[in-house]
XYZ file of C-alpha atoms in Angstrom:
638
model
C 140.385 1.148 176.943
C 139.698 4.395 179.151
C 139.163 3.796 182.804
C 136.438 4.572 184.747
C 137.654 7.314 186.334
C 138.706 8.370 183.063
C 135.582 8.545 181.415
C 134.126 10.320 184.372
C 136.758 12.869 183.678
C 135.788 13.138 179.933
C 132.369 13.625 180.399
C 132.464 15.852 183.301
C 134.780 18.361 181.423
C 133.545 21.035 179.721
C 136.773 21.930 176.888
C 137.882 25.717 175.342
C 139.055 24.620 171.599
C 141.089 27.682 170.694
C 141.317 27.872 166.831
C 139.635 25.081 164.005
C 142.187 25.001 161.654
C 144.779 21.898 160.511
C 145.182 21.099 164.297
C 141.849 22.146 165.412
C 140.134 19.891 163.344
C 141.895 17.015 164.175
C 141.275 17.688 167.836
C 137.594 18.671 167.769
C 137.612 15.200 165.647
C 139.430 13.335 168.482
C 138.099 15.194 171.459
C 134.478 13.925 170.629
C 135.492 10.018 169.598
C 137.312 10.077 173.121
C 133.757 10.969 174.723
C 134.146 14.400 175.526
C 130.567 15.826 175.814
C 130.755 19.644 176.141
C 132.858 21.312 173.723
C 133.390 25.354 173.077
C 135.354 26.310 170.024
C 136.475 29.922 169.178
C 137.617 30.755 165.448
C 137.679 33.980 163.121
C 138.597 32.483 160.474
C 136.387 31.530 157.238
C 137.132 28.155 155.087
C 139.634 28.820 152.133
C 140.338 26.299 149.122
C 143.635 25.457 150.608
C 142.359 24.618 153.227
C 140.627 21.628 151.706
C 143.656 19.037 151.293
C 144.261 18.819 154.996
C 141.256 19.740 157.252
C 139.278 17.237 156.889
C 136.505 18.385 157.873
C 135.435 20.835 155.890
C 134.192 20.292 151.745
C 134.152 22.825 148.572
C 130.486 23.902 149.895
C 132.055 25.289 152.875
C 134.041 27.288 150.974
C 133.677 30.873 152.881
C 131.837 29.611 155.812
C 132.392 29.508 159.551
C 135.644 27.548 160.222
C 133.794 26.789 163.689
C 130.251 26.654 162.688
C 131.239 24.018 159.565
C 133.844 21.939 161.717
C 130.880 21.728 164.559
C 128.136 20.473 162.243
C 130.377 18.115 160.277
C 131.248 16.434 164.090
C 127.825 16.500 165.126
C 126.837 13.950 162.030
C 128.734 11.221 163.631
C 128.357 12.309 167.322
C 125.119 13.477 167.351
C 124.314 13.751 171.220
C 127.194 15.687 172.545
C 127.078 19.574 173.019
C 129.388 21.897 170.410
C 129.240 25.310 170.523
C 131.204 27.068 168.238
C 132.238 30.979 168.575
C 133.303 32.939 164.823
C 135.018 35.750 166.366
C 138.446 36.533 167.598
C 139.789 35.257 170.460
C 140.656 38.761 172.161
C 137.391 39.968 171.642
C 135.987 41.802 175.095
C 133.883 39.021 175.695
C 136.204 36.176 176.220
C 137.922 37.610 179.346
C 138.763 36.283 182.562
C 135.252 35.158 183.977
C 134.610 33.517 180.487
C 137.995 30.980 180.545
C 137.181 30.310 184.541
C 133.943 28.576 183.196
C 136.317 25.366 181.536
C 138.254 22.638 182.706
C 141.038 22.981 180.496
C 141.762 24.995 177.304
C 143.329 23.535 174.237
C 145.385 25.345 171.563
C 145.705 25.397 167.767
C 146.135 28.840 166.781
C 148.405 29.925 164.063
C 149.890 33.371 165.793
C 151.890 34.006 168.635
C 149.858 37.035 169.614
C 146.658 35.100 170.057
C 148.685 32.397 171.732
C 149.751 35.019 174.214
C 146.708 36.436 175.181
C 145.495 33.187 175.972
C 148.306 32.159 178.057
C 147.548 35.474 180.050
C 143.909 34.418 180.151
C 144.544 31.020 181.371
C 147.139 32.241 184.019
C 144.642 34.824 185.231
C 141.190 32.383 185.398
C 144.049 29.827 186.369
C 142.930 27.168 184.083
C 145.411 24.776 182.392
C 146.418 25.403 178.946
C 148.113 22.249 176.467
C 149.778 24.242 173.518
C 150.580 22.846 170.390
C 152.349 23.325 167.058
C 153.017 21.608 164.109
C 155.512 22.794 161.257
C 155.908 19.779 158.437
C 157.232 16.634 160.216
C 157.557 18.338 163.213
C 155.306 18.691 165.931
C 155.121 19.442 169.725
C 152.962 19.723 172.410
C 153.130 21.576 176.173
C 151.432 21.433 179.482
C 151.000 24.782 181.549
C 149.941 25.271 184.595
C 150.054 27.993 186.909
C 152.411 27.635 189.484
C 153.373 24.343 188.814
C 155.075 24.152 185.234
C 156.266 27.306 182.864
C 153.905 29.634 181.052
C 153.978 29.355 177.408
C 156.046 32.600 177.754
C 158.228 31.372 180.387
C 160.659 31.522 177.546
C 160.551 34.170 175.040
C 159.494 33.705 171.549
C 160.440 35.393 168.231
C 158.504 36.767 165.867
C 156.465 34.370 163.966
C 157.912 33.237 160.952
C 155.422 31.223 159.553
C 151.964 32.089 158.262
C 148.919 30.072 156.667
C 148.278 29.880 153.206
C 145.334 31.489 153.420
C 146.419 34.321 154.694
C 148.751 34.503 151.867
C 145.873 33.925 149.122
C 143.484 36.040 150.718
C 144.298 38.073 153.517
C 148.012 39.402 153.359
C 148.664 42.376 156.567
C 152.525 41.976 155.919
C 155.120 42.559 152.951
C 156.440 39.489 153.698
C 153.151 37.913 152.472
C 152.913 39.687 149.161
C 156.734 38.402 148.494
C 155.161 34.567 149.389
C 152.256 34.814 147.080
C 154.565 36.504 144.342
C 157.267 34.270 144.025
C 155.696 30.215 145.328
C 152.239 31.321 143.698
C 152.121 33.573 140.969
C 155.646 33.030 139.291
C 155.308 28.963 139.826
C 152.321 29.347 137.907
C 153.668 31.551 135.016
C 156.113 30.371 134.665
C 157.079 26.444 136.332
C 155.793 23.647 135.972
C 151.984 23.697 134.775
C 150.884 20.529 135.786
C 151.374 21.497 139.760
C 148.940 22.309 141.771
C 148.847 25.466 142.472
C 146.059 27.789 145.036
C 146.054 30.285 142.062
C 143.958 27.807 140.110
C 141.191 27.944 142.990
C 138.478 30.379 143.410
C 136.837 31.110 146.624
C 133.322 30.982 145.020
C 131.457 31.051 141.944
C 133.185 33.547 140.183
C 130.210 33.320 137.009
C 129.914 31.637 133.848
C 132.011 33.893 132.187
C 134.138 31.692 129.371
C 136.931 34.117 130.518
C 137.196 32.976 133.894
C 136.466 29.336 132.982
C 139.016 28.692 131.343
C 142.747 28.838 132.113
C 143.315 32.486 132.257
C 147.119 32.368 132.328
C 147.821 30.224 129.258
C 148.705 32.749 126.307
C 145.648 32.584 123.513
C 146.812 32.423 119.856
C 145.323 35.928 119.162
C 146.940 38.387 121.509
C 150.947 39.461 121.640
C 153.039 39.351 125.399
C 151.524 43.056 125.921
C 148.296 41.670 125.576
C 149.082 38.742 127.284
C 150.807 40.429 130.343
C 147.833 43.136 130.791
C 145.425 40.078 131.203
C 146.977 38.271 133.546
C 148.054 41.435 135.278
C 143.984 42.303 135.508
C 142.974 38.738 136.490
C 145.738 38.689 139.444
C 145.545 42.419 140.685
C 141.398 43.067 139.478
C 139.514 40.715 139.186
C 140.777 38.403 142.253
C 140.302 40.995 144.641
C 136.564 41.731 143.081
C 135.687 38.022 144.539
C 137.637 38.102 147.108
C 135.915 41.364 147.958
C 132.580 39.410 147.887
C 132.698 37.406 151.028
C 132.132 40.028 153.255
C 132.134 38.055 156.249
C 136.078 37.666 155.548
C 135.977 41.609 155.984
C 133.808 42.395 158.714
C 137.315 43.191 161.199
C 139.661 43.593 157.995
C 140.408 46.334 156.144
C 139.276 45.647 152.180
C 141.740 45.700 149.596
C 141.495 48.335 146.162
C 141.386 46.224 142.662
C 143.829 47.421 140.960
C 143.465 47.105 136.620
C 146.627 48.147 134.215
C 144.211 50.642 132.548
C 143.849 52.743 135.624
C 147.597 52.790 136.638
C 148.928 52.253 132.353
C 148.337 54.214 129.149
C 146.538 51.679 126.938
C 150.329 51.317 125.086
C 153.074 51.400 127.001
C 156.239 50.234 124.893
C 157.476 53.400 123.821
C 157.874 54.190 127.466
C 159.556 51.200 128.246
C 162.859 52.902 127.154
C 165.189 50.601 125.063
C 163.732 47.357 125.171
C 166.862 45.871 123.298
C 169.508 47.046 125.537
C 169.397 44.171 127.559
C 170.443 41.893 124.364
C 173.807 44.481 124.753
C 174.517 42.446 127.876
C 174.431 38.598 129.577
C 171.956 39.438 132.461
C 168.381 40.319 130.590
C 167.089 42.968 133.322
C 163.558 45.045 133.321
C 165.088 47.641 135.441
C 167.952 48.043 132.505
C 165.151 48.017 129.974
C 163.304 50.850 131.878
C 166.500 52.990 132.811
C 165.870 52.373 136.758
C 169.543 51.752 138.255
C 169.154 51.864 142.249
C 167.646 48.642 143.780
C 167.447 50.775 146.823
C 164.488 52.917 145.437
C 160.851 52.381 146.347
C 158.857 51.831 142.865
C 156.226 53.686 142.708
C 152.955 51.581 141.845
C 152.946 52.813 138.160
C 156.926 51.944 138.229
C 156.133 48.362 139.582
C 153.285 47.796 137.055
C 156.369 48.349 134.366
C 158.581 46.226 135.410
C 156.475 43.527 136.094
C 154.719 43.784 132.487
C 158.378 44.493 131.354
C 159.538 41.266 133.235
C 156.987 39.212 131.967
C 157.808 39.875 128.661
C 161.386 39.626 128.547
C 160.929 36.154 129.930
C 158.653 34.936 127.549
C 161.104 36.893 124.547
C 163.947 35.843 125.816
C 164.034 33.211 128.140
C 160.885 31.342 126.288
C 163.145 27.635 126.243
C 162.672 27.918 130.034
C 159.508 28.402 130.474
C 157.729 25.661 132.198
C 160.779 24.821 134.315
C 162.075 27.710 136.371
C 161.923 27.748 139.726
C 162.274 31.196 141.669
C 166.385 31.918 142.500
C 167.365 35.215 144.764
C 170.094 34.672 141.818
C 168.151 35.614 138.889
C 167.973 38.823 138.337
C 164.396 39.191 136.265
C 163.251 36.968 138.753
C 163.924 39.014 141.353
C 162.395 41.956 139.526
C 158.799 40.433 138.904
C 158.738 38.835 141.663
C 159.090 42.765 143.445
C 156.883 43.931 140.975
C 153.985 41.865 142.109
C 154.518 41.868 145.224
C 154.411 45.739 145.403
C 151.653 45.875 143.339
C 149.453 43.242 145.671
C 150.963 44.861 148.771
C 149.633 48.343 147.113
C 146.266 46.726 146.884
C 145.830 45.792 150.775
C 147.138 48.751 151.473
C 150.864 47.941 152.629
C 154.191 49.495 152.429
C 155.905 49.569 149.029
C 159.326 48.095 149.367
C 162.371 48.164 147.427
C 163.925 45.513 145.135
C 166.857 44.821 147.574
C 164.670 44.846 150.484
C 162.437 42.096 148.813
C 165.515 39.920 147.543
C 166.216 39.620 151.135
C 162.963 38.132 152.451
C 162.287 35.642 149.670
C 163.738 32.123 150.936
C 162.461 28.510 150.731
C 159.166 26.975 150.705
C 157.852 23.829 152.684
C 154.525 22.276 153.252
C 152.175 21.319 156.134
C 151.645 17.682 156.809
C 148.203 16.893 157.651
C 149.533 13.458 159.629
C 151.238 15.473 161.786
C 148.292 17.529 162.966
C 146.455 13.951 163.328
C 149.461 12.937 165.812
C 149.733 16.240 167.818
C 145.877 16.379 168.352
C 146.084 12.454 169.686
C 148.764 13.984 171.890
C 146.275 17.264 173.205
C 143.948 14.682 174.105
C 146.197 12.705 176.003
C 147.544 15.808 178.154
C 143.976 17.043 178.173
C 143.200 13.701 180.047
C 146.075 13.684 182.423
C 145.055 17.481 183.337
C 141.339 16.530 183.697
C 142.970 13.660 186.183
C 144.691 15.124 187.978
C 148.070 13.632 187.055
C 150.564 15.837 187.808
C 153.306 13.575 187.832
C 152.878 12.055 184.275
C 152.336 15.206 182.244
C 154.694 15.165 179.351
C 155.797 17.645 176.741
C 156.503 16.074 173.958
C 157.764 16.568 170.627
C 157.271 14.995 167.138
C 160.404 14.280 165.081
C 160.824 14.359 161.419
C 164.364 11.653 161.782
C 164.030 8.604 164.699
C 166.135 9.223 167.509
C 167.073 6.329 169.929
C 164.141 4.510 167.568
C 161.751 7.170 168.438
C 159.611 9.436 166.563
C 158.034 11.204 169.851
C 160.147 12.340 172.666
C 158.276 13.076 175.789
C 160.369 15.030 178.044
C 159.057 16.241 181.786
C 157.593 20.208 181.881
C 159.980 22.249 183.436
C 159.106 24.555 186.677
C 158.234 28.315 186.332
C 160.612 30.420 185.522
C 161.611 32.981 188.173
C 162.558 35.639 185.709
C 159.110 35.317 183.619
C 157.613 38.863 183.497
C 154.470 37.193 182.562
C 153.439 34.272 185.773
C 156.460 35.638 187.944
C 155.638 39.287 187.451
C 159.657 40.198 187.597
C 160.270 44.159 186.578
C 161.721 44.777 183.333
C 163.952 47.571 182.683
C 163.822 49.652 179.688
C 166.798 52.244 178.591
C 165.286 54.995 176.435
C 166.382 58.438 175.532
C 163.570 60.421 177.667
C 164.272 63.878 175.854
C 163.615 62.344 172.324
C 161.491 59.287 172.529
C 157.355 59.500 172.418
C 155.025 58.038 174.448
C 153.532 56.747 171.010
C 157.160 54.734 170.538
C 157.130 53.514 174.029
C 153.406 52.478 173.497
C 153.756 50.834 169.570
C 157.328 49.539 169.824
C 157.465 48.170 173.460
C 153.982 47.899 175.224
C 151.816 46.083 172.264
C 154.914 44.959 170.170
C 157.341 42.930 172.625
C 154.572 43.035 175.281
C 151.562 42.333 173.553
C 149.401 43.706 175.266
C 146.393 44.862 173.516
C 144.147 47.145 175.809
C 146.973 49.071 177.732
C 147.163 51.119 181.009
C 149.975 52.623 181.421
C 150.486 54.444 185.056
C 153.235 56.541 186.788
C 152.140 55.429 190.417
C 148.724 57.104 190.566
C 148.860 58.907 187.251
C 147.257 57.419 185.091
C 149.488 58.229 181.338
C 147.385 56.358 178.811
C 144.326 53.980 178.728
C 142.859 52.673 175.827
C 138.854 51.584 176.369
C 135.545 51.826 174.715
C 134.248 53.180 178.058
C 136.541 56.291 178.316
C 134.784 60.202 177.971
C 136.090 62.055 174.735
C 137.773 64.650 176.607
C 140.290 61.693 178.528
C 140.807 60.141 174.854
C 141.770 63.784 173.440
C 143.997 63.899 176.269
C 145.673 60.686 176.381
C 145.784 61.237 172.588
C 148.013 64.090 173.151
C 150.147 62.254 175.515
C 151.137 59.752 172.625
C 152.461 63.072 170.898
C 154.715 64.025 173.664
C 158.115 63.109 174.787
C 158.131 60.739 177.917
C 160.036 63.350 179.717
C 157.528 66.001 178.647
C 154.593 64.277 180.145
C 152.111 65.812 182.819
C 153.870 63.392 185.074
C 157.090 63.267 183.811
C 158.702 59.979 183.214
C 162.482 60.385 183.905
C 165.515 58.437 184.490
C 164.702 56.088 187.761
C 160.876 56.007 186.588
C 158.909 52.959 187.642
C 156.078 52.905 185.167
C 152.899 50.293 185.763
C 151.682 48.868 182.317
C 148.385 46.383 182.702
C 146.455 45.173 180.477
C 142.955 45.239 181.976
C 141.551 42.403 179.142
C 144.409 39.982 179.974
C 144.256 40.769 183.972
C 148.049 41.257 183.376
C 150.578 43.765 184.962
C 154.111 44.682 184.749
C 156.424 47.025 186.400
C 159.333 48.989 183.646
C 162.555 50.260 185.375
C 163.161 53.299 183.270
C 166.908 54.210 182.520
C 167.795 57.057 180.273
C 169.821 56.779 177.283
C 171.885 59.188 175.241
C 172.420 57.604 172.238
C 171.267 54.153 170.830
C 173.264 52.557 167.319
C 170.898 52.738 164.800
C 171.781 49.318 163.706
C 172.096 47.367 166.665
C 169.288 49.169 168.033
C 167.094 50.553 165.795
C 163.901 50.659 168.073
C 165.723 53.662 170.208
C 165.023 52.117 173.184
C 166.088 48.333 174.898
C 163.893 46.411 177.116
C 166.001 44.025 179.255
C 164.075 40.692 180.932
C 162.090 40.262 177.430
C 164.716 38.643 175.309
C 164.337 38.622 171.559
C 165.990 35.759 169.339
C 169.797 35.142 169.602
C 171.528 36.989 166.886
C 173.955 35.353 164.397
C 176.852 37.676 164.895
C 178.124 36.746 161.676
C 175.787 37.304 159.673
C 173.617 39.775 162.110
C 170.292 37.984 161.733
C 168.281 35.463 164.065
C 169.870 32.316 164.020
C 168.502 29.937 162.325
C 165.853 31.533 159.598
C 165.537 34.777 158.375
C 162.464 36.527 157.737
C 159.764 34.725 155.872
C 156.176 34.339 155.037
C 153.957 32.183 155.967
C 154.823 32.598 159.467
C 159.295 30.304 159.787
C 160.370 28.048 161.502
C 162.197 30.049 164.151
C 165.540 28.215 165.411
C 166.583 29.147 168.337
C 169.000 28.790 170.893
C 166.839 28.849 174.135
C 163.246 29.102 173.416
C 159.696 27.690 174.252
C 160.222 24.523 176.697
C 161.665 23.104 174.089
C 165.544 22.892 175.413
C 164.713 19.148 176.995
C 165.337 17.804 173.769
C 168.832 17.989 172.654
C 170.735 16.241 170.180
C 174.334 16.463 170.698
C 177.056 16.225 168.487
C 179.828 13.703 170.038
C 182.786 12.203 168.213
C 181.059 9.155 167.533
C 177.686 10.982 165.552
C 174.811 12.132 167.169
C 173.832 11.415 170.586
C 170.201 12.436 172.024
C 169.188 13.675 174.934
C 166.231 13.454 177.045
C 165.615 16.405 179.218
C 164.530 15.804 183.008
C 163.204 18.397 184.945
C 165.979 20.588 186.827
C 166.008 23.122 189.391
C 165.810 26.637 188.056
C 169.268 27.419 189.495
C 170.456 24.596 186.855
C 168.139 25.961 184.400
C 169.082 29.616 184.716
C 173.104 28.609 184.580
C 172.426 26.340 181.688
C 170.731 29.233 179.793
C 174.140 30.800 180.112
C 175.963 28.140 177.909
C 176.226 28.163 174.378
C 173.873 25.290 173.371
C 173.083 23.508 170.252
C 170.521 24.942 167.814
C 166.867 23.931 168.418
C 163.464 24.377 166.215
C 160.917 26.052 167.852
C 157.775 25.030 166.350
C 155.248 28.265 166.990
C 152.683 27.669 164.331
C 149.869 25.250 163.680
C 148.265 25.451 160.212
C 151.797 26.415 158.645
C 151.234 25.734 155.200
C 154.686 27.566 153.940
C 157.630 28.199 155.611
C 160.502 30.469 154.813
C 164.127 29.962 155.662
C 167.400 31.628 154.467
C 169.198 28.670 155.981
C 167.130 25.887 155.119
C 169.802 23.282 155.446
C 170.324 23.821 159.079
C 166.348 22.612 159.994
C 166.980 19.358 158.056
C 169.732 18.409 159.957
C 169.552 16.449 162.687
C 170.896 19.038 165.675
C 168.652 20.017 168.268
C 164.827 19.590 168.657
């Protein structure tokens, strides 16, 4: 039972949800059966199919509705007298700024991006308000206390890239490759061709797609009347046409999206295409059956055009059910298999075409596919239960018993959930400590534009930038400027930084803020001859933001590679999430509970090669992709 000065607490606070997804609903769930009586919720997001087997509150109806407006009135049926007020828009829209946070008690996390849960951070830091994080990736889960000047920012430590995305933005709203290659390969060639009797999000429609006896029925089973052409046209217009036709038709999906382009074989094919196809029985001549061989395309390296990937994948398609028929119903995608491989590219390039993404090539796109794994809706249930209990503790007061803590898919020392203390700020944070960065950059060569795309918005994230040479002002971006300042700081973006009205040389100190955020940071400017294109293929290096530690060996992020639905990022130091270690020792595994240390302790520790750790940077991850998927199952460092 709550105490008294608990439930005054509760009903005094007035709560910022920040996202109503997997977590979110859990929470808003939770927050209002612990009494909370005035609760805000921000969300952009509309309800998707696959949604449906894990937030709970929402129903088929709601299919295309208001992720905040649905989850509000489903918690106001059983908790009818307290105050929800939901918010569909984006979180770094204008009108959440600094003033707006300052009006809440605490805000609570569970977004699905790590540039959203940036800007918060910022947010919360400047209306200093606490912020409780959270994340959930199948059986694991964690959550994090932050407080200005009292415990780390959330990027105290820096993140990755996200690896992980939601399904829904693989089913409906792909902005990356790496999405296209997800929906290809776990989606559209599981359905094909594995096993039928899985579920599968390509059986769901978003809404009411008509009476239609086309659509009805199962429009990727092969009819008696029609050949593999046939066959592989149809499904070709259901997946690339007709889809995006109802997808199309929830605008509110599209209001701050760009819409994708159906895309039908007849507007891309001749009506028969087989003659073109090339020899369609050399691939008999050999043991690996191959579209590209049947079509006469030899360099994996090329970019397809979209008419070359709408050949291979009917090409594909039909050597699989020609050849390959036995297997069909039981293959499972494998960066092995060469057709595989091919339609899998194929569609990908051909969705990616649609939503208006790059094309890639075929080796490019055998080296993003990876492994698949699931959200676990129990695990959002546990990590909301542990928001509310920080949320408590911050509305209290309690700064001695705030706890990170951290859900574990294996016991350790019989436990599931290791709380661990929050550690201190750390001096070097760019972000809460406002320490200069230093960036080496070939001044001669490099743009303004590169500085601003590569550095300032991506490893920065800053979204409304100012970027200032002491009183000289560079660029601005801002609905409020005259045309003639946006034609000339549009012209700026053209020039070379050393080229500039006020030049920006080596021994530069440039001011970047980001007037949204309330956020500023001071760049060191060093020039650079020459960068290695490999190494360094940005042409510039920003020292004091630290990207993921590299696998020499392999020269990728330890850990997983790239993926889709946002990965599992493993990690070396990141997040708070190094008081948790399990050791190896002689005699197994041994774990550790991290205490809070001094940052001299901290900052030499970072300097020791430590055990790998999951950093878990996504709620609402309903795939995951990992080219080392046998390292996160271990039991090494969490």
């Amino acid at each position: 039972m709550a105490s008294e000065e608990q439930l005054s607490a509760i009903k005094r606070a007035k709560v910022l949800m920040v996202g109503a997804g997997g977590i979110g609903c859990e929470l808003l769930k939770t927050l209002a059966l612990s009494g909370f009586q005035d609760i805000h919720i921000i969300d952009m997001d509309t309800i998707e199919v696959s949604n449906l087997n894990r937030q709970f509150l929402f129903r088929q109806c709601h299919v295309g509705q208001s992720k905040a407006k649905v989850a509000r009135d489903a918690v106001l049926r059983f908790r009818p007298n307290i105050s929800i007020t939901p918010y569909h828009a984006n979180v770094k829209e204008s009108r959440f700024n600094v003033d707006f946070f300052k009006e809440f008690d605490v805000v609570l996390n569970g977004l699905d991006n790590l540039d959203a849960r940036r800007h918060v951070n910022r947010l919360c830091l400047a209306a200093d308000v606490p912020l409780v994080e959270s994340g959930t990736t199948g059986f694991l889960g964690q959550v994090t206390v932050h407080l200005k000047g009292k415990t780390e920012c959330y990027e105290c430590q820096p993140k990755p890239a996200p690896k992980t995305y939601p399904v829904c933005t693989i089913t409906s709203t792909p902005s990356k490759f790496v999405h296209c290659i997800v929906w290809a390969k776990d989606l559209l060639f599981a359905k094909l061709f594995g096993d039928k009797n899985q579920e599968n999000d390509l059986n769901v429609r978003s809404s009411d797609t008509g009476n239609s006896s086309e659509h009805s029925e199962d429009v990727f089973e092969c009819r008696k009347d029609e050949d593999i052409e046939q066959y592989g046209r149809r499904i070709y217009d259901h997946v690339f046409g007709h889809n995006i036709e109802v997808a199309l038709s929830n605008e509110e999906t599209w209001k701050n999206r760009n819409k994708p382009r159906p895309i039908y074989s007849k507007d891309v094919l001749h009506v028969k295409m087989t003659k073109e196809n090339g020899d369609t029985e050399k691939d008999c001549a050999t043991g690996d059956v191959s579209a590209m061989a049947s079509l006469s395309l030899k360099n994996p390296q090329d970019i397809w055009s979209l008419a070359e990937n709408s050949r291979v994948f009917l090409e594909a398609l039909r050597l699989f059910f020609s050849k390959r028929g036995k297997e069909i119903g039981n293959l499972t995608f494998d960066k092995d298999d060469q057709l595989a491989v091919e339609f899998v590219t194929a569609a990908a390039n051909i969705r990616a075409s649609s939503f208006g993404i790059p094309l890639h090539s075929l080796f490019e796109a055998k080296g993003i596919a990876g492994n698949i794994v699931h959200a676990v809706a129990t695990t959002n249930a546990i990590i909301a239960g542990l928001i509310v209990i920080e949320a408590i503790k911050v509305l209290k007061k309690d700064n001695n018993n705030y706890r990170m803590t951290y859900c574990l898919e294996h016991p350790s020392r019989k436990l599931l959930l290791m709380p661990v203390e929050p550690y201190e700020p750390n001096k070097s944070c760019y972000v809460c400590s406002e320490t200069p960065l230093s960036l080496e950059v070939n001044t001669r060569h490099s743009k303004l534009r590169d500085f601003v795309e590569k550095i300032v918005k991506g490893k920065l994230g800053m979204n409304f930038p100012v970027i200032m040479k002491g009183a000289s002002i560079l660029y601005e971006v801002g609905e409020d400027l005259e045309d003639d300042m946006v034609a000339i700081y549009a012209a700026n973006l053209e020039k070379a930084l050393s080229e500039l009205p006020s030049p920006v040389t080596s021994g530069t100190v440039l001011t970047v803020e980001d007037l949204q955020q309330e956020f500023s940071c001071s760049i060191n400017i060093k020039h650079r001859e020459e960068f290695d294109e490999e190494k360094e293929p940005d042409g510039m290096v920003l020292s004091g933001w630290v990207e993921a530690p590299v696998d020499k060996d392999n020269n990728k992020p330890n850990g997983n590679g790239e993926s889709t639905s946002n990965a599992l990022p493993t990690e070396e130091i990141l997040e708070g999430e190094k008081d948790v270690e399990i050791q190896e020792t002689s005699g197994g595994t041994e774990t550790v509970a991290g205490k809070k240390r001094k940052l001299s302790e901290v900052d030499e520790s970072r300097n020791q090669k430590k055990p790998e750790k999951l950093d878990l940077d996504d709620e609402d991850d309903e795939l995951v992709i990992s080219d080392d998927w046998e390292s996160l199952t271990k039991k090494k460092r969490v």
